[in-house]
Structures are given as structure tokens and as C-alpha cells.
GROMACS .gro file of C-alpha atoms in nm:
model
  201
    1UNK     CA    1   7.094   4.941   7.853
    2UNK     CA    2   7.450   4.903   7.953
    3UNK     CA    3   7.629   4.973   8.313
    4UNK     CA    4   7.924   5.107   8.330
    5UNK     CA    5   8.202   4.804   8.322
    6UNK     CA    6   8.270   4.613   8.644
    7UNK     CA    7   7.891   4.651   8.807
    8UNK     CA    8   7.509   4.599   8.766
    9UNK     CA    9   7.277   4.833   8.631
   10UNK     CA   10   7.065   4.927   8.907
   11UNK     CA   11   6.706   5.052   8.856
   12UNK     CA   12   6.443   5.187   9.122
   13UNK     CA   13   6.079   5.149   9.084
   14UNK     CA   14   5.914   5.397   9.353
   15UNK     CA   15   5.574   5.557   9.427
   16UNK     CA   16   5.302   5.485   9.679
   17UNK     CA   17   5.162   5.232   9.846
   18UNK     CA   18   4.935   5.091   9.552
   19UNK     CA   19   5.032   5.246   9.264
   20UNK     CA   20   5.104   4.923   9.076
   21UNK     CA   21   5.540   4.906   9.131
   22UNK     CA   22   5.529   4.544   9.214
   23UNK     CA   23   5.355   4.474   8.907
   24UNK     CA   24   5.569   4.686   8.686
   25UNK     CA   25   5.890   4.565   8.819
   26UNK     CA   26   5.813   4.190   8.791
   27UNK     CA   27   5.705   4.235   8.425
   28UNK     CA   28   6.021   4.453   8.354
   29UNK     CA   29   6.235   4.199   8.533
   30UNK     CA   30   6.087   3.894   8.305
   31UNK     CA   31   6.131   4.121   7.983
   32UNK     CA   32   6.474   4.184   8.030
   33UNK     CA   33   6.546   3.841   8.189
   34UNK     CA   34   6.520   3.784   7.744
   35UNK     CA   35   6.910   3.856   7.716
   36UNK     CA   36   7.051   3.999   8.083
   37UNK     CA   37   7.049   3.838   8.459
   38UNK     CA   38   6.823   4.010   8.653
   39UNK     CA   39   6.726   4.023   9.030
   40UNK     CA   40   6.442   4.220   9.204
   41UNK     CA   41   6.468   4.319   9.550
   42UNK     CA   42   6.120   4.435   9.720
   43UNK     CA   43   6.190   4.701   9.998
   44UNK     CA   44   5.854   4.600  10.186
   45UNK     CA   45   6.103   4.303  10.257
   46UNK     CA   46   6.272   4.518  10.489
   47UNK     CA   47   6.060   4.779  10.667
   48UNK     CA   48   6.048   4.743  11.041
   49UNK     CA   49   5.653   4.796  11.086
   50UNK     CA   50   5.387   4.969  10.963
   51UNK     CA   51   5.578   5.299  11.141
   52UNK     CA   52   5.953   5.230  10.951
   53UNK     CA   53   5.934   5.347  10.595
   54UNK     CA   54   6.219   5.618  10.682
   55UNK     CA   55   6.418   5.364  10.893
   56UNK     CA   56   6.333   5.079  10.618
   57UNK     CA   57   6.493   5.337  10.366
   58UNK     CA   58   6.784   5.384  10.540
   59UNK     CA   59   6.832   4.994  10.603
   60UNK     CA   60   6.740   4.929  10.224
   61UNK     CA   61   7.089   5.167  10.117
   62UNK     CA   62   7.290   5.063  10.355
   63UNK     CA   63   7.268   4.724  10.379
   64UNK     CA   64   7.115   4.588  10.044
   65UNK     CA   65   7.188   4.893   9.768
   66UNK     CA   66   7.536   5.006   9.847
   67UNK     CA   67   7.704   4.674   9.789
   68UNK     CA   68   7.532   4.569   9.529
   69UNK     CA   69   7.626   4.932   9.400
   70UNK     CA   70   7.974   4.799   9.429
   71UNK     CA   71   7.942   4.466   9.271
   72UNK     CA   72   7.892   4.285   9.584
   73UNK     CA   73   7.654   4.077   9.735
   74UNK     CA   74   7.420   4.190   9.984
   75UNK     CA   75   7.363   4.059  10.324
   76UNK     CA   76   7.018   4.137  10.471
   77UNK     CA   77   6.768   4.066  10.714
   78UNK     CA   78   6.406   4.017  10.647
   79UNK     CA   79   6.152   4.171  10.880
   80UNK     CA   80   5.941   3.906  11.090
   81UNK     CA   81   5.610   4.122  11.089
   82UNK     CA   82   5.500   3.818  11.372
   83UNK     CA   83   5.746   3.793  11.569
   84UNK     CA   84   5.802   4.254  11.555
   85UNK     CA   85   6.214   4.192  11.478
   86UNK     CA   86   6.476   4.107  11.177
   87UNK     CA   87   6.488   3.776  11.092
   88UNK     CA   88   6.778   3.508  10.996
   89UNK     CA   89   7.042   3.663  10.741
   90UNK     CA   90   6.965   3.666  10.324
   91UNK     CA   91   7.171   3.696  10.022
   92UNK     CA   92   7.126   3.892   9.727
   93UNK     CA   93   7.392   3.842   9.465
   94UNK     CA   94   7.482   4.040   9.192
   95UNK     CA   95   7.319   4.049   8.842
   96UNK     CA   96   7.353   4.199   8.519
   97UNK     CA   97   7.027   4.442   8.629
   98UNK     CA   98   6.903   4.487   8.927
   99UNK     CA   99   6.551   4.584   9.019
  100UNK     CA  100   6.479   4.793   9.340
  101UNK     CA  101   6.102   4.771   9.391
  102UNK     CA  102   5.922   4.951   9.637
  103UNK     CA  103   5.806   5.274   9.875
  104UNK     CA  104   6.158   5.480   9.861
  105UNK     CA  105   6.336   5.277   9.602
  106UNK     CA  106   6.437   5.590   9.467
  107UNK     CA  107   6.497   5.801   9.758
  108UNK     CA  108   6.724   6.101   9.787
  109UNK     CA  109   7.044   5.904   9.869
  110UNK     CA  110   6.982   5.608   9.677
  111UNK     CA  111   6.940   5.817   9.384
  112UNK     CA  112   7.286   5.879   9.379
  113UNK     CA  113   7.376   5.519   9.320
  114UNK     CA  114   7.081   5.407   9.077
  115UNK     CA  115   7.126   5.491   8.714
  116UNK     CA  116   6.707   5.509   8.679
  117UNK     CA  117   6.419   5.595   8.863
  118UNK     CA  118   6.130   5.516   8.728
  119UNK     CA  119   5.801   5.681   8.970
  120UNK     CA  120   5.488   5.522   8.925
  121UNK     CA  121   5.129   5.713   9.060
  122UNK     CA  122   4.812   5.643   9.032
  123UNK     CA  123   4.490   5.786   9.225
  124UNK     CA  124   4.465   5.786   9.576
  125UNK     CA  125   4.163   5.598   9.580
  126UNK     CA  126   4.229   5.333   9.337
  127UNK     CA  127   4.577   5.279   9.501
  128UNK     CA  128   4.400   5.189   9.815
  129UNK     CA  129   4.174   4.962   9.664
  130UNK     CA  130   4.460   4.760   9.516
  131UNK     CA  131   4.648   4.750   9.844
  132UNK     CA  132   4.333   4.652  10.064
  133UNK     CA  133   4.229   4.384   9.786
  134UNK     CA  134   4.647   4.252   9.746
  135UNK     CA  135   4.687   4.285  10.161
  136UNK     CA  136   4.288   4.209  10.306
  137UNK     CA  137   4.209   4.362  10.634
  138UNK     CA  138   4.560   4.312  10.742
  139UNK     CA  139   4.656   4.648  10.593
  140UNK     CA  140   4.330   4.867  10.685
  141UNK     CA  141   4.376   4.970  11.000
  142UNK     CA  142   4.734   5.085  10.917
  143UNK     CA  143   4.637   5.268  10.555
  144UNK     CA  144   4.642   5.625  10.710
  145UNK     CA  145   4.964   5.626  10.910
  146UNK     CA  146   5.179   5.464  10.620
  147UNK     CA  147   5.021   5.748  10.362
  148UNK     CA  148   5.138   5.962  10.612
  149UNK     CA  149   5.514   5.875  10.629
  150UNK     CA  150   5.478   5.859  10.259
  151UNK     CA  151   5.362   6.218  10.261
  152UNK     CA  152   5.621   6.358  10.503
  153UNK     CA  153   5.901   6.154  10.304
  154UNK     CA  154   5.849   6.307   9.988
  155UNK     CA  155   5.759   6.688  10.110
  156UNK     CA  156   6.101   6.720  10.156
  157UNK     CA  157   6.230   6.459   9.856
  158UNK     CA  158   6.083   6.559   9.548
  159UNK     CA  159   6.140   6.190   9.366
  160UNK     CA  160   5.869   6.221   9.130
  161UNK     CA  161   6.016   6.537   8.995
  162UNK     CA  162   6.394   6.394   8.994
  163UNK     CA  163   6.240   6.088   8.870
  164UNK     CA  164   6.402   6.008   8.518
  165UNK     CA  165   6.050   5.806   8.369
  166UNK     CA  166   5.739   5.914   8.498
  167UNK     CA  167   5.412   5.687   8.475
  168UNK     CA  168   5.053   5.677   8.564
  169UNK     CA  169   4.911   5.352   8.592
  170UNK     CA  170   4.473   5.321   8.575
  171UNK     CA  171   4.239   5.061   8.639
  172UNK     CA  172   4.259   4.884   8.302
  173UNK     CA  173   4.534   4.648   8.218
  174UNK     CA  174   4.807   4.821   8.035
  175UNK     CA  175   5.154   4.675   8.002
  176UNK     CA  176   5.351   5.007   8.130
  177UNK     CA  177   5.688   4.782   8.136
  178UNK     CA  178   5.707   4.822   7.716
  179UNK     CA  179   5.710   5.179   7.766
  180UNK     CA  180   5.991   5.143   8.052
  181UNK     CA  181   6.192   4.975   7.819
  182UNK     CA  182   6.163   5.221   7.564
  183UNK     CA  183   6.223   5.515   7.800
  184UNK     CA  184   6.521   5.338   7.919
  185UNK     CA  185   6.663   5.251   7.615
  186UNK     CA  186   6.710   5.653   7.531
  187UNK     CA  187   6.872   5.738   7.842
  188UNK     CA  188   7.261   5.790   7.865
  189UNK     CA  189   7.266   5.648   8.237
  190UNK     CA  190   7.466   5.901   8.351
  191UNK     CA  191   7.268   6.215   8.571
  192UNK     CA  192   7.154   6.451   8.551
  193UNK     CA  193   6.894   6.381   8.288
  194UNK     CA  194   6.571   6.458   8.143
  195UNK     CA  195   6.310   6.262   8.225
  196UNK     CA  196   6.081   6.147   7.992
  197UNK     CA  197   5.686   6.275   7.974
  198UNK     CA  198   5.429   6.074   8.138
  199UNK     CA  199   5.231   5.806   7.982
  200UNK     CA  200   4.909   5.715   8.133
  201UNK     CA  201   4.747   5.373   8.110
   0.00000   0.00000   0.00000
């Protein structure tokens, strides 16, 4: 896995609330950290409220993935979920790879700057249990209007289609990130590609 000279290779890890991308994209991260520098940025970071995934998407490329895109560090605010505004200002600096982890990662215009998407899905129901039991009651009451942004997000982005690896995670333990690595390992990083078929865990 190699970037083309002068910036970091820059990998999204998308799907829905649930699915298992935090998971994924921490145990990628640690199996590359082997022989590359590697940061992970988690988009839920910088959502503005349980009603902002489309303005939290835009934020995310503007502020965080377009200069790191450019071999730059990114300056970004985290969103006080207290106090309902941005918070003080946070650096991300450049790595070898970087990790993009979270609910329109891989979105339409940030695809054009990532060289991988990897989508991750899993059951509606078992998604929600995973969110309610990572996030308590905190998240319950606000469950049906973020599927719903998710839903009218990607009826008009088809990101799991564009997607260049493809995964279904289950209820058993399965360690999805080897099969990332393989699937990554065959791609030319350069689009458009074909995406590899789905493995299910």
C-alpha cells in the first residue's frame, strides 16, 4: 500500500451507525501501525448534533480531509455535545496512512480525495443493539432521526456501491481488518476500480 509520493494514503471506513467501523478501523490502524505511521480521525468527533450528519460531512472535508489530502495538517474543532457548539481548536498531523472512520467517511466528495473506501453493514437490528449497548440511553431517543439522515444521505450517494471493499460484519467476533488488508493490498489506488466481493463474518 503505497501513496503517491509527497502525501498520505488516505482510507475511509463508512457505513451506519453500528455496523462495527470503529472497531474495524482501530484494528486496521494497529496492524498497519507494524511498518507505516498511522492516524485515525473519527467523524462523530465533528458532527454538530444528533440533526448534523450532512453539515458534519461537509465540515469533516473541508476542514480535516482536504489538507491532510494535501500533506498538511488539519485544524479542527471538536463538537461540545454539552455545551450545543465547537469547541477549542485540534491538530491532526500528517501520517504515512490515514484512517477516516465514521458515518460519511466516504461520501460523494470525499471520495474524490481518498484512495479506499472500505463500507461496512451489518443488520439493522444488530447495529442498533451495538450502538444502544456502546452509547446507553444517551443515544435512544435520537436512534430514528440519525437512521433517517443516514437514509436520505445515501438515496442520493450510492457509497456502498462505489465502495472499493465491501464487508458485512455479524454478531460473532471475526477479525474483518485481515481481510482489509488483503483487499487493499490488490488495489492499484488509483479510481475507478473494482471493488472486491463481500465477505461476511
Amino acid at each position: 500500500m503505497t501513496a503517491p509520493a509527497g502525501r498520505p494514503l488516505l482510507i475511509g471506513v463508512d457505513g451506519f451507525s453500528g455496523a462495527g467501523k470503529t472497531s474495524l478501523a482501530l484494528e486496521l490502524a494497529a496492524a498497519l501501525r507494524v511498518h507505516r505511521s498511522v492516524a485515525v480521525f473519527h467523524l462523530e468527533d465533528v458532527y454538530p448534533g444528533w440533526d448534523g450528519l450532512q453539515e458534519g460531512m461537509e465540515y469533516y472535508l473541508r476542514e480535516v480531509l482536504m489538507p491532510l489530502a494535501s500533506g498538511q495538517a488539519a485544524v479542527w474543532q471538536a463538537w461540545d455535545w454539552t455545551a450545543g457548539c465547537y469547541d477549542r481548536a485540534r491538530h491532526t498531523e500528517p501520517a504515512e496512512i490515514i484512517i477516516f472512520e465514521g458515518v460519511g467517511a466516504g461520501h460523494r466528495a470525499a471520495r474524490s480525495l481518498l484512495d479506499a473506501v472500505v463500507w461496512v453493514q451489518a443488520p439493522p437490528a444488530l447495529r442498533k443493539e451495538r450502538a444502544l449497548a456502546r452509547d446507553g440511553e444517551t443515544y435512544a431517543p435520537h436512534w430514528d432521526r440519525w437512521a433517517a439522515q443516514e437514509a436520505a444521505w445515501t438515496a442520493a450517494d450510492p457509497v456502498a456501491a462505489e465502495a472499493d471493499v465491501l464487508l458485512s460484519s455479524g454478531p460473532a467476533p471475526f477479525p474483518l481488518h485481515q481481510y482489509v488488508l488483503r483487499a487493499l493490498a490488490s488495489l492499484p489506488f488509483s479510481r475507478p476500480r473494482t471493488r472486491p466481493a463481500a465477505r461476511r463474518g
